[in-house]
Short mmCIF file of C-alpha atoms in Angstrom, two decimals:
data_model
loop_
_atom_site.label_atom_id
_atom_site.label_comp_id
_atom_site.label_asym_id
_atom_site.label_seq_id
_atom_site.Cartn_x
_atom_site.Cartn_y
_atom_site.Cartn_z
CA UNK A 1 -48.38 78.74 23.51
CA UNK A 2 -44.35 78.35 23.81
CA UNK A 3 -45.42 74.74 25.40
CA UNK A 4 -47.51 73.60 22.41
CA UNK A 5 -44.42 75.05 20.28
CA UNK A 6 -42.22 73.27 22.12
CA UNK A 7 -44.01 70.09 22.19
CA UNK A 8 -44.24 70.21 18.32
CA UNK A 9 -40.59 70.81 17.66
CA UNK A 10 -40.02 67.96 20.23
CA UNK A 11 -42.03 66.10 18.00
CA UNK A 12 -40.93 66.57 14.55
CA UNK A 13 -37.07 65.94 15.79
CA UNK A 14 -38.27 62.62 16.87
CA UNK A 15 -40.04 61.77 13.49
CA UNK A 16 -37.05 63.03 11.47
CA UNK A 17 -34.58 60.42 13.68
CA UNK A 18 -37.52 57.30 13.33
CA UNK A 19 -37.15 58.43 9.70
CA UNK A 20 -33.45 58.37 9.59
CA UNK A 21 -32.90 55.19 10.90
CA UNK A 22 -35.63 53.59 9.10
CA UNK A 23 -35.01 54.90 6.06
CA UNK A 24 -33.24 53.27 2.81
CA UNK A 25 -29.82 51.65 3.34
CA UNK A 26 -27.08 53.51 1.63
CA UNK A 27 -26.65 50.98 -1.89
CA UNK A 28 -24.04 47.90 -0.97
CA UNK A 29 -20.97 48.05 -3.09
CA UNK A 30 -20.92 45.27 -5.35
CA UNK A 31 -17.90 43.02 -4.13
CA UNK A 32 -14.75 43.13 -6.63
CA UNK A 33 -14.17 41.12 -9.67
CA UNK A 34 -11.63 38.33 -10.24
CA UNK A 35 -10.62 40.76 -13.07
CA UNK A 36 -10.06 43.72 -10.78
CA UNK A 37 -8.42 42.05 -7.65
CA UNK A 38 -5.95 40.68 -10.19
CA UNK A 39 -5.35 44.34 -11.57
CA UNK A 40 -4.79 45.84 -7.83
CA UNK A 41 -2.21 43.03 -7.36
CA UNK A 42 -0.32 45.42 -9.33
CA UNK A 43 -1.56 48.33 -7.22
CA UNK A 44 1.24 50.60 -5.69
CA UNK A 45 0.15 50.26 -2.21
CA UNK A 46 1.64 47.28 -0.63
CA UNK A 47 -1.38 47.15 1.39
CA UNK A 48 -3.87 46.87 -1.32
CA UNK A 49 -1.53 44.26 -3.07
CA UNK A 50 -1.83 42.02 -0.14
CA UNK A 51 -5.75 42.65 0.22
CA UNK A 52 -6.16 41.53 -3.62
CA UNK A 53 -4.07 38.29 -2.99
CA UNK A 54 -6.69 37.19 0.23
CA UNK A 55 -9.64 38.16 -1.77
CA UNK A 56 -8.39 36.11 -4.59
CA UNK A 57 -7.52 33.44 -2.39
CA UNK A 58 -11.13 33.32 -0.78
CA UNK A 59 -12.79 33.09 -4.45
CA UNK A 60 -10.76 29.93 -4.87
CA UNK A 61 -11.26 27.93 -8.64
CA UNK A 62 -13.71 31.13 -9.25
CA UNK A 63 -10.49 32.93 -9.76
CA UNK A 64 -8.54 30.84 -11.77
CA UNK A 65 -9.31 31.54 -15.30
CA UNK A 66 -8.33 35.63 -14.22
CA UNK A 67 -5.50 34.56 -12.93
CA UNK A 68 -4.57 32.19 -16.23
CA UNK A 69 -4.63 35.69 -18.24
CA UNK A 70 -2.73 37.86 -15.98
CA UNK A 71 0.52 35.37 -16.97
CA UNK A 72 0.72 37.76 -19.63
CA UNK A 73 0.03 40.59 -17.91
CA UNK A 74 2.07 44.02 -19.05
CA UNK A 75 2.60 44.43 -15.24
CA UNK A 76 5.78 42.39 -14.26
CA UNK A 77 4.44 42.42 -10.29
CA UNK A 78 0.75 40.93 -11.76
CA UNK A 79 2.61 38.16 -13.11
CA UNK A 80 4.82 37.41 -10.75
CA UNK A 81 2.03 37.13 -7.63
CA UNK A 82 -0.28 35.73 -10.16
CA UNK A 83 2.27 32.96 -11.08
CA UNK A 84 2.15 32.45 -7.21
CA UNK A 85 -1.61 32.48 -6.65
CA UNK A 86 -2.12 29.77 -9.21
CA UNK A 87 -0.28 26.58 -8.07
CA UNK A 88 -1.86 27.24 -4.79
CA UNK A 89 -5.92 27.90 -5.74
CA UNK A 90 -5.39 24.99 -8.20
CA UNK A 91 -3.62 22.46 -5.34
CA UNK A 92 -6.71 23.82 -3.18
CA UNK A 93 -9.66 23.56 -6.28
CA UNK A 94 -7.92 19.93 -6.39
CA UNK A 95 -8.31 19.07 -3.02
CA UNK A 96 -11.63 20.54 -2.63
CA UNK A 97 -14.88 17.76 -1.36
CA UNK A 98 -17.95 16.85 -3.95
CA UNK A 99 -20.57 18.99 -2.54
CA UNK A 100 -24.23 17.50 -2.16
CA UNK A 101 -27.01 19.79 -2.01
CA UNK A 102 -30.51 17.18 -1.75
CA UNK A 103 -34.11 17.74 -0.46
CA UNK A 104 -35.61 14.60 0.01
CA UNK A 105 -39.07 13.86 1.06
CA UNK A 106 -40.16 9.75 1.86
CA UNK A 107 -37.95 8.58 -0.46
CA UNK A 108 -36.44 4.79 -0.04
CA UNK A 109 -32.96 4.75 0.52
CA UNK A 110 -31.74 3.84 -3.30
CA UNK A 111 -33.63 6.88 -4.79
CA UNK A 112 -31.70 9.06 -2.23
CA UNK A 113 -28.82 7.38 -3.00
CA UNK A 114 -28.84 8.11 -7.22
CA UNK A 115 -29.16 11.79 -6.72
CA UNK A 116 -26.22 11.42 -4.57
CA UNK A 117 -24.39 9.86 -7.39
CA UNK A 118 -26.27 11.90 -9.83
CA UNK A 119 -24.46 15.04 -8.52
CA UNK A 120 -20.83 13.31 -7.78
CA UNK A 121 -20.85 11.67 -11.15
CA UNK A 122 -19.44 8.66 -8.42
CA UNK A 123 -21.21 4.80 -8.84
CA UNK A 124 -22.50 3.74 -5.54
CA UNK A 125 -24.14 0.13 -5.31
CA UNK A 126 -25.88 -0.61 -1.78
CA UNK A 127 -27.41 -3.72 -0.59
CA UNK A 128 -30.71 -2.50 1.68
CA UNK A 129 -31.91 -4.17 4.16
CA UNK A 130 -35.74 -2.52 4.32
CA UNK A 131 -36.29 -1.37 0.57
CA UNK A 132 -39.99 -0.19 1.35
CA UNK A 133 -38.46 2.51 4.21
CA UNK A 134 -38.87 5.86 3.16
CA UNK A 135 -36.48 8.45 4.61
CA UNK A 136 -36.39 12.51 4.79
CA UNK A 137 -33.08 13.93 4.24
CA UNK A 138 -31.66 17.68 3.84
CA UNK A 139 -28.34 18.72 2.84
CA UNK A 140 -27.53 22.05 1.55
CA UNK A 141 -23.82 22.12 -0.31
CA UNK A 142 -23.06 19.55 2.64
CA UNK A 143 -19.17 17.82 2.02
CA UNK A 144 -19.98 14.57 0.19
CA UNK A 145 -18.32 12.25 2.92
CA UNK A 146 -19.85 13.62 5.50
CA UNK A 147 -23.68 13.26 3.50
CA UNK A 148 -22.99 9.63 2.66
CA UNK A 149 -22.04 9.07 6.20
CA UNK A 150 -25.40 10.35 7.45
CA UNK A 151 -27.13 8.59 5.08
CA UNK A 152 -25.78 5.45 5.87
CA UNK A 153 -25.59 5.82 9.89
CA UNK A 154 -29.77 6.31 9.16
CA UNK A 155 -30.10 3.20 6.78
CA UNK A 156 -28.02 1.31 8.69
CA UNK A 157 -25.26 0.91 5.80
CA UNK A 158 -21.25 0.76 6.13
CA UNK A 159 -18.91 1.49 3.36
CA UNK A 160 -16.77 -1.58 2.30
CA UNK A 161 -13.06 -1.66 1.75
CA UNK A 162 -12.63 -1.58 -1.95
CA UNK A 163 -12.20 -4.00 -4.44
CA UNK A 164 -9.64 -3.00 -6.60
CA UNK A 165 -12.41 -0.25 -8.56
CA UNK A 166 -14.00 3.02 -8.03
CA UNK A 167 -17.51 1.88 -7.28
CA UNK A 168 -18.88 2.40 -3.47
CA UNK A 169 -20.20 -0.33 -2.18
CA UNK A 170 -22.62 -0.29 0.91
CA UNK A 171 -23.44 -3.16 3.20
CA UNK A 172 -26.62 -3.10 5.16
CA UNK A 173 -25.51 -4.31 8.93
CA UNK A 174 -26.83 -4.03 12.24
CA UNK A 175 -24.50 -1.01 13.61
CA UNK A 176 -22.40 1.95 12.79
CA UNK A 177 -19.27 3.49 12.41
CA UNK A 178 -18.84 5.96 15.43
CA UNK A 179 -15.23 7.24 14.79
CA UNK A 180 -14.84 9.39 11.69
CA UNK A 181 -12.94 12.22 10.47
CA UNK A 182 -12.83 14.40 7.25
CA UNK A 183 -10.46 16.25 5.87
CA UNK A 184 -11.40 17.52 2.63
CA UNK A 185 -11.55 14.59 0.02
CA UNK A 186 -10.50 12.19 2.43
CA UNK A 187 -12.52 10.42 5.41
CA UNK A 188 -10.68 8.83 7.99
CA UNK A 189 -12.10 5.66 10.53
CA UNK A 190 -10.52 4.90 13.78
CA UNK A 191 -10.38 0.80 13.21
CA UNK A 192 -9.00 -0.27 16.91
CA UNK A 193 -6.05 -0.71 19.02
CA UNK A 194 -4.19 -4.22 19.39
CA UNK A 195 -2.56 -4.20 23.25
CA UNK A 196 -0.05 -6.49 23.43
CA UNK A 197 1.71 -7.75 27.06
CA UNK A 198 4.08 -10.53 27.26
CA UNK A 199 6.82 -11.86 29.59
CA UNK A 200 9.35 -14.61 29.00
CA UNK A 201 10.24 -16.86 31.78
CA UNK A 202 11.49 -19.73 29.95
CA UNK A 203 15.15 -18.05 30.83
CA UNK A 204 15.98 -15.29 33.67
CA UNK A 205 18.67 -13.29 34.47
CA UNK A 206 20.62 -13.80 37.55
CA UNK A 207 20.32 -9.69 38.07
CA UNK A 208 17.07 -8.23 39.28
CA UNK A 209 17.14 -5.35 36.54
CA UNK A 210 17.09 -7.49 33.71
CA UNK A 211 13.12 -7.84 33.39
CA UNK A 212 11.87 -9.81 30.36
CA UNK A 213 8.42 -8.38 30.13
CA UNK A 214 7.31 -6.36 26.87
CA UNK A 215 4.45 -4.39 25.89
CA UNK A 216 3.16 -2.37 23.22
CA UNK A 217 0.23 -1.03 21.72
CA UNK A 218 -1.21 0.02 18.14
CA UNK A 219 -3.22 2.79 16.74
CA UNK A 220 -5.02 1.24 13.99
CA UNK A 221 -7.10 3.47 11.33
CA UNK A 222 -8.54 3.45 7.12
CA UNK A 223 -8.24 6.30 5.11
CA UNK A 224 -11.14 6.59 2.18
CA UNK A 225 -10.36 8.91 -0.78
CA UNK A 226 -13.12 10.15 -3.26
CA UNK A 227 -13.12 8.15 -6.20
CA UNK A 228 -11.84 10.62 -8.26
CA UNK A 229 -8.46 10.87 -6.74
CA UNK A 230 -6.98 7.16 -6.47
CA UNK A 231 -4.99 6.47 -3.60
CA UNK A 232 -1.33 6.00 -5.01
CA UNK A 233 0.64 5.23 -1.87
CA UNK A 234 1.19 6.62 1.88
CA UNK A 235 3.54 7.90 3.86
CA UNK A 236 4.73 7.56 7.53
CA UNK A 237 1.97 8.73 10.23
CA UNK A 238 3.13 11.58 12.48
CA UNK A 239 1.41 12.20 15.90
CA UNK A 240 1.45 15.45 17.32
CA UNK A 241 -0.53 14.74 20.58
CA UNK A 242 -1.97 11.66 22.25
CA UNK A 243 -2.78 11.14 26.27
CA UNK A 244 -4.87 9.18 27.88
CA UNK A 245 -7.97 9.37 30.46
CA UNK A 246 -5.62 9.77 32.91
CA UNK A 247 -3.44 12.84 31.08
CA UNK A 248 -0.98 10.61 30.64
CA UNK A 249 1.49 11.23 27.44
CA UNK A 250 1.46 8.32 24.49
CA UNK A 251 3.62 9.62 21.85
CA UNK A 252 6.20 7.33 21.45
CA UNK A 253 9.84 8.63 21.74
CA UNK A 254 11.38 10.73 18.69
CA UNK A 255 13.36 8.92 16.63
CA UNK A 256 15.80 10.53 14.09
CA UNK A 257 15.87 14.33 13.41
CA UNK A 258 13.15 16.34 14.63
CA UNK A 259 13.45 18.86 12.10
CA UNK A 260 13.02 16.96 8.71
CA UNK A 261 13.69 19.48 5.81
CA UNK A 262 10.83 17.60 3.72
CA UNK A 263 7.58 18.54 4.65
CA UNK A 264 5.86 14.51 3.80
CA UNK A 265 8.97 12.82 5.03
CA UNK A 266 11.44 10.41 3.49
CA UNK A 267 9.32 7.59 2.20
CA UNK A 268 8.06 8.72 -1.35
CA UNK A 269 10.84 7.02 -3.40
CA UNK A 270 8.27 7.19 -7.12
CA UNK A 271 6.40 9.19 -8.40
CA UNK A 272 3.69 6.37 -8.46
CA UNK A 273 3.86 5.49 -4.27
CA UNK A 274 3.17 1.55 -4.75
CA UNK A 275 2.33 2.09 -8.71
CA UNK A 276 -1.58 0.53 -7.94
CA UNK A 277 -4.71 2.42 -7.54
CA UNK A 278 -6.66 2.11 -4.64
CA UNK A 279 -9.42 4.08 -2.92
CA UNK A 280 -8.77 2.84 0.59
CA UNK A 281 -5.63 1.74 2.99
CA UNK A 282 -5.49 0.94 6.33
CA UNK A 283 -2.39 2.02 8.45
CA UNK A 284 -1.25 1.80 12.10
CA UNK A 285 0.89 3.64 14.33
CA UNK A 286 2.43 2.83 17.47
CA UNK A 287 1.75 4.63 21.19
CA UNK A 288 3.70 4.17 24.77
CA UNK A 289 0.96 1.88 26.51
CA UNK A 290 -1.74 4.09 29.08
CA UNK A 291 -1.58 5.08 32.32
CA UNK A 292 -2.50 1.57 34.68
CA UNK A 293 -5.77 3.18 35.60
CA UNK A 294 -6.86 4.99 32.32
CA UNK A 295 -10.17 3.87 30.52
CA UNK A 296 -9.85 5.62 27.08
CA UNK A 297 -7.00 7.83 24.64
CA UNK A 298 -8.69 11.53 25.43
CA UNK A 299 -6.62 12.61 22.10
CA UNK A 300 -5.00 11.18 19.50
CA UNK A 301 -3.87 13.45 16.30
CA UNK A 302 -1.40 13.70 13.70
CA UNK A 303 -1.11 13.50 10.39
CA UNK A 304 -0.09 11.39 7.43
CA UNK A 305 1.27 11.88 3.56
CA UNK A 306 -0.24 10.04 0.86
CA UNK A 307 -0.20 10.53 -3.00
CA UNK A 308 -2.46 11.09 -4.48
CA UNK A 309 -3.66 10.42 -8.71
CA UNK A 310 -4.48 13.82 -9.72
CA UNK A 311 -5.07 13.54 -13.43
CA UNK A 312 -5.96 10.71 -16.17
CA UNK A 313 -5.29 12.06 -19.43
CA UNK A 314 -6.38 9.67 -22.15
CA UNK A 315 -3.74 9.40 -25.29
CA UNK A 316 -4.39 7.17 -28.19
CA UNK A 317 -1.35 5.13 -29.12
CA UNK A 318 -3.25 3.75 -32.26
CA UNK A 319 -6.53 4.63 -33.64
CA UNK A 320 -6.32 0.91 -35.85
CA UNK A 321 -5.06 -1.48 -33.37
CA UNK A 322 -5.12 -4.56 -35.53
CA UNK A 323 -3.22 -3.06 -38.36
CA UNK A 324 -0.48 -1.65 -36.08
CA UNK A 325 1.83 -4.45 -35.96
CA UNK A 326 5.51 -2.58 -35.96
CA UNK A 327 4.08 0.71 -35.22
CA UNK A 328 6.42 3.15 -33.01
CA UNK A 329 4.20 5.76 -30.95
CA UNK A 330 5.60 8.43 -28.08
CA UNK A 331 3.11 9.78 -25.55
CA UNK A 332 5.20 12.34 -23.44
CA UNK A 333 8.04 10.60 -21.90
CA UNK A 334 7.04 6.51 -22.78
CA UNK A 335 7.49 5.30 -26.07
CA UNK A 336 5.93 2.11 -27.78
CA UNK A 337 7.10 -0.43 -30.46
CA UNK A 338 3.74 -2.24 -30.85
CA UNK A 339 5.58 -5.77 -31.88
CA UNK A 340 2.63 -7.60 -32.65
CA UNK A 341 -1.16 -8.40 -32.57
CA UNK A 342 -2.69 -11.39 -33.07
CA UNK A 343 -6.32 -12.53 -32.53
CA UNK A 344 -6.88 -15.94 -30.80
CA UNK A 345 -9.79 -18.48 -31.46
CA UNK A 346 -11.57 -17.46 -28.47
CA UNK A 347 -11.89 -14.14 -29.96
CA UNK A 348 -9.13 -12.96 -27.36
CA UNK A 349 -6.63 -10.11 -28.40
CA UNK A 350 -2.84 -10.22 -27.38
CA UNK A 351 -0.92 -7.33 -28.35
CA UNK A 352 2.67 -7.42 -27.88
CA UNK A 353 5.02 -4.58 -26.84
CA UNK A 354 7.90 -3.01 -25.61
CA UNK A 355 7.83 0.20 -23.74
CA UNK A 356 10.15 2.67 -22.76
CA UNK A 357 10.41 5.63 -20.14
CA UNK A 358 12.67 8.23 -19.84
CA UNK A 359 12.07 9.44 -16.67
CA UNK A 360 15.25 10.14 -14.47
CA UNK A 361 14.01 11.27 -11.32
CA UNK A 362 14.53 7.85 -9.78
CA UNK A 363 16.76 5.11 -11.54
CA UNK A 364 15.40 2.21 -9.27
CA UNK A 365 11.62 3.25 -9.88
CA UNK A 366 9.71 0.15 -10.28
CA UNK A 367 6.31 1.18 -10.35
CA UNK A 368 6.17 2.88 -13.51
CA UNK A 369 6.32 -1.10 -14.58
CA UNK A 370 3.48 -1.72 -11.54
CA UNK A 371 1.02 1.06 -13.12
CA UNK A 372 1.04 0.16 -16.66
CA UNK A 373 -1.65 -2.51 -17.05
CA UNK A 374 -3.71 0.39 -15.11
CA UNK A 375 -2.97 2.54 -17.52
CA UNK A 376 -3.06 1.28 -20.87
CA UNK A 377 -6.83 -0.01 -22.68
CA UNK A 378 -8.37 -1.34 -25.93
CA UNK A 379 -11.59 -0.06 -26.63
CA UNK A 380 -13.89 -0.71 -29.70
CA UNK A 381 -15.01 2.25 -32.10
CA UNK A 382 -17.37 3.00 -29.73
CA UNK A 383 -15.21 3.59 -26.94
CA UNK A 384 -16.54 0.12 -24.76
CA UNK A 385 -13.65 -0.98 -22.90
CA UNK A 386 -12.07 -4.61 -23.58
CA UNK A 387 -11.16 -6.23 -20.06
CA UNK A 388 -7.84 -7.54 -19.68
CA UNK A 389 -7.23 -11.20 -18.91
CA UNK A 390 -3.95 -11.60 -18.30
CA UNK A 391 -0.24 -10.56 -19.35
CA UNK A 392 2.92 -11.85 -19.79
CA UNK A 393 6.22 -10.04 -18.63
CA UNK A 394 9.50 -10.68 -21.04
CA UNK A 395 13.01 -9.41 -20.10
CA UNK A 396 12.25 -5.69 -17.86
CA UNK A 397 13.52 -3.43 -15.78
CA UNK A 398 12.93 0.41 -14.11
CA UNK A 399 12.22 2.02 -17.27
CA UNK A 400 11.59 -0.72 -19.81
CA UNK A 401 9.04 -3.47 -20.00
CA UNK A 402 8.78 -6.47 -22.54
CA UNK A 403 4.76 -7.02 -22.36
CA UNK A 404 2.19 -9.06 -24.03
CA UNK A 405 -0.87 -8.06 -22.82
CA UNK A 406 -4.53 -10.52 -23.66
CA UNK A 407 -7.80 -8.80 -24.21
CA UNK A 408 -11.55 -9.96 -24.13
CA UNK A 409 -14.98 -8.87 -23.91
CA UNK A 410 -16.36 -8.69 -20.54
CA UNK A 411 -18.59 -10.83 -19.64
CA UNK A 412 -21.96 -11.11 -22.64
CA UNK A 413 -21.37 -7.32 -23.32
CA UNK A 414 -21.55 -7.12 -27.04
CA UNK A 415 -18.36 -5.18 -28.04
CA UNK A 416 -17.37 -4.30 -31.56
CA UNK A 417 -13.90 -4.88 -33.41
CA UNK A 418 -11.10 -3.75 -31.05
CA UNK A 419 -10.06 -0.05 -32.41
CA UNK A 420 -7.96 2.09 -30.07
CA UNK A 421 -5.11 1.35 -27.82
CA UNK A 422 -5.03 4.35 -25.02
CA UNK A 423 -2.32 5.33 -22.64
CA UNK A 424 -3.03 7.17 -19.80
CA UNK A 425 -0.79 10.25 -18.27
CA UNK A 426 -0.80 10.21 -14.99
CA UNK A 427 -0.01 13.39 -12.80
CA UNK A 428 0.17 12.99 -8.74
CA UNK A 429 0.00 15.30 -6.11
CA UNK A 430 0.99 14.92 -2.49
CA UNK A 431 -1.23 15.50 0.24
CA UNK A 432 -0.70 15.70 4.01
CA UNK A 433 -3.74 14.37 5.33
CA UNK A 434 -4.81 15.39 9.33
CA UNK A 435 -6.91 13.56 11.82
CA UNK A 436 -8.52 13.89 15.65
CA UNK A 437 -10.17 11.72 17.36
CA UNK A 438 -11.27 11.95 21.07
CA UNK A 439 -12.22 9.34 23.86
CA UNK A 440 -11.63 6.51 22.03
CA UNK A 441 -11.82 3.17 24.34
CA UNK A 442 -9.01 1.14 25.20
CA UNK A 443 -8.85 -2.60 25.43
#
């Protein structure tokens, strides 16, 4: 009898553990707000203080507009580490990729394409070379370089260098480009090296030290911004490893200080890097030449500025362009005398100005004058855009300009009367852009 107790007490303790660990989960606690991580930045733990600032962090843009109220926050430690939280969520919300999230099933290559631009909001023209293929492609919030890249490397299509526009524009062609990089909103191509040996015999010293041969070699590579963040202009590449095959160093020799104070160097000398827009720019760098026996660079990295056009904001100078002869108009820091406007015979429109900027930062700035014909556009009531044909530079200088600038419908596009005269404020941001690449042959 004790057995058959036994055995049934044996039994019921191993029901009651199956039961326990099968049971129901304890109830998840929901992850904090934005609202409440920004009220335990104020929390009198350090600890906790700390915790809310790398939650906040990790939620990104999410946490923005929380951290937008807490400026005026009753707590003078809220404001203070949310007046430090914001520059750096927005610099990273900035800097963030497109995302592309597609399921597509046999579908030819353009379809696939124009939900890829669908999403982006970004104009991509191709040129196919098999428009009745039918391809299967899955991305799930994949970085938008990185899905156009696999799209084309499948289609057999290479991104162009651009023409002076944001539009993509793929080429079909009979290869691929192997040697990419992304970081962030930027993809970066490996173009090639250029070796270059040479001796000069045609006079030699008397002393057998005095050797007249020379060598060097080049690390050539693109950079490719998203179209919604021009290229501006771009710094000075910095390597921070490169060796051959044969683990053989190639960083050239340190020139100058080693420890430069400014984290993106000493070549941004404007706000507006060259003052032109661009969406790619090929660089080069140079390397000590490889190892006699070495077959390939094992690493190259480093890292180079550019800037970056963060913001467009559109501000009308006049609302009735061709009834704003004499008309004096500040937008921020630039002012404009509109001097005149006159309509050709060729139903062409010059309009005739002189513009002023106070800026100070730099006295010797010249590309202010380089990004104005960028920046300022007629458009018709309906907001077409006029294309300009031409202008005509009077007496000018860092921070004045003497313009006339000639506007005309583009192409047959049917525009109405000319009506508003924008300027666009520009805002830049610097970024310091990294690459890798590995096994890269040499010539």
């Amino acid at each position: 009898m004790s057995k058959k107790i036994s055995l049934a007490v044996l039994l019921g303790f191993t029901l009651l553990a199956l039961l326990g660990a099968n049971g129901p989960a304890p109830p998840v606690k929901p992850a904090p707000t934005a609202e409440q991580l920004v009220e335990q930045l104020g929390d009198p733990d350090f600890h906790k203080r700390n915790a809310a600032v790398a939650q906040l962090e990790a939620l990104g843009a999410a946490a923005l507009p929380a951290l937008y109220k807490a400026q005026n926050h009753d707590d003078p430690e809220v404001r203070r580490r949310a007046g430090e939280l914001i520059p750096i969520l927005e610099a990273a919300s900035l800097l963030a990729p497109r995302r592309v999230t597609l399921n597509a099933q046999q579908q030819p290559i353009r379809q696939v394409l124009d939900a890829i631009a669908k999403q982006t909001g970004y104009r991509i023209e191709c040129w196919v070379g098999n428009e009745q293929q039918r391809y299967d492609f899955q991305f799930d919030n994949q970085p938008f370089w990185q899905a156009l890249d696999h799209v084309c490397h499948a289609a057999g299509l290479v991104l162009q260098q651009g023409y002076g526009d944001n539009q993509l524009r793929l080429h079909h062609q009979d290869g691929y480009v192997p040697y990419v990089y992304y970081d962030g909103p930027v993809r970066v191509v490996a173009n090639g090296f250029q070796h270059h040996r040479s001796i000069d015999f045609s006079f030699l010293p008397r002393t057998p030290s005095g050797s007249r041969r020379s060598e060097s070699l080049y690390f050539s590579f693109s950079i490719f911004v998203e179209p919604r963040l021009p290229l501006l202009g771009m710094g000075e590449t910095r390597l921070t490893a490169a060796y051959d095959s044969e683990n053989h160093s190639m960083l050239p020799h340190p020139t100058g200080s080693s420890a430069d104070p400014e984290p993106f160097g000493r070549r941004w000398t404007s706000r507006y890097g060259s003052g032109y827009r661009s969406y790619s720019h090929q660089t080069q760098v140079a390397l000590l030449p490889p190892a006699e026996k070495a077959q390939s660079v094992k690493l190259i990295q480093g890292s180079v500025p550019i800037l970056l056009l963060a913001n467009q904001k559109p501000e009308v100078i006049t609302d009735k362009v061709l009834e704003s002869k004499g008309k004096r108009v500040k937008v921020g820091a630039t002012s404009f005398v509109i001097e005149d406007v006159t309509a050709t015979a060729n139903k062409q429109y010059q309009i005739k100005m002189t513009i002023t900027e106070e800026g100070k930062d730099n006295p010797n700035d010249y590309t202010w004058i380089n990004s104005l014909y960028q920046r300022i556009e007629l458009h018709d009531e309906e907001g077409n855009k006029y294309q300009m044909y031409g202008n005509s530079w009077g007496s000018s200088g860092p921070n004045h300009a003497n313009v006339t600038f000639t506007y005309a419908s583009r192409g047959n596009a049917k525009l109405g009367p000319p009506s508003k005269l924008i300027y666009y404020l520009w805002s830049t941001v610097q970024h310091q852009v990294r690459f890798e690449f590995r096994n890269l042959p040499l010539p």
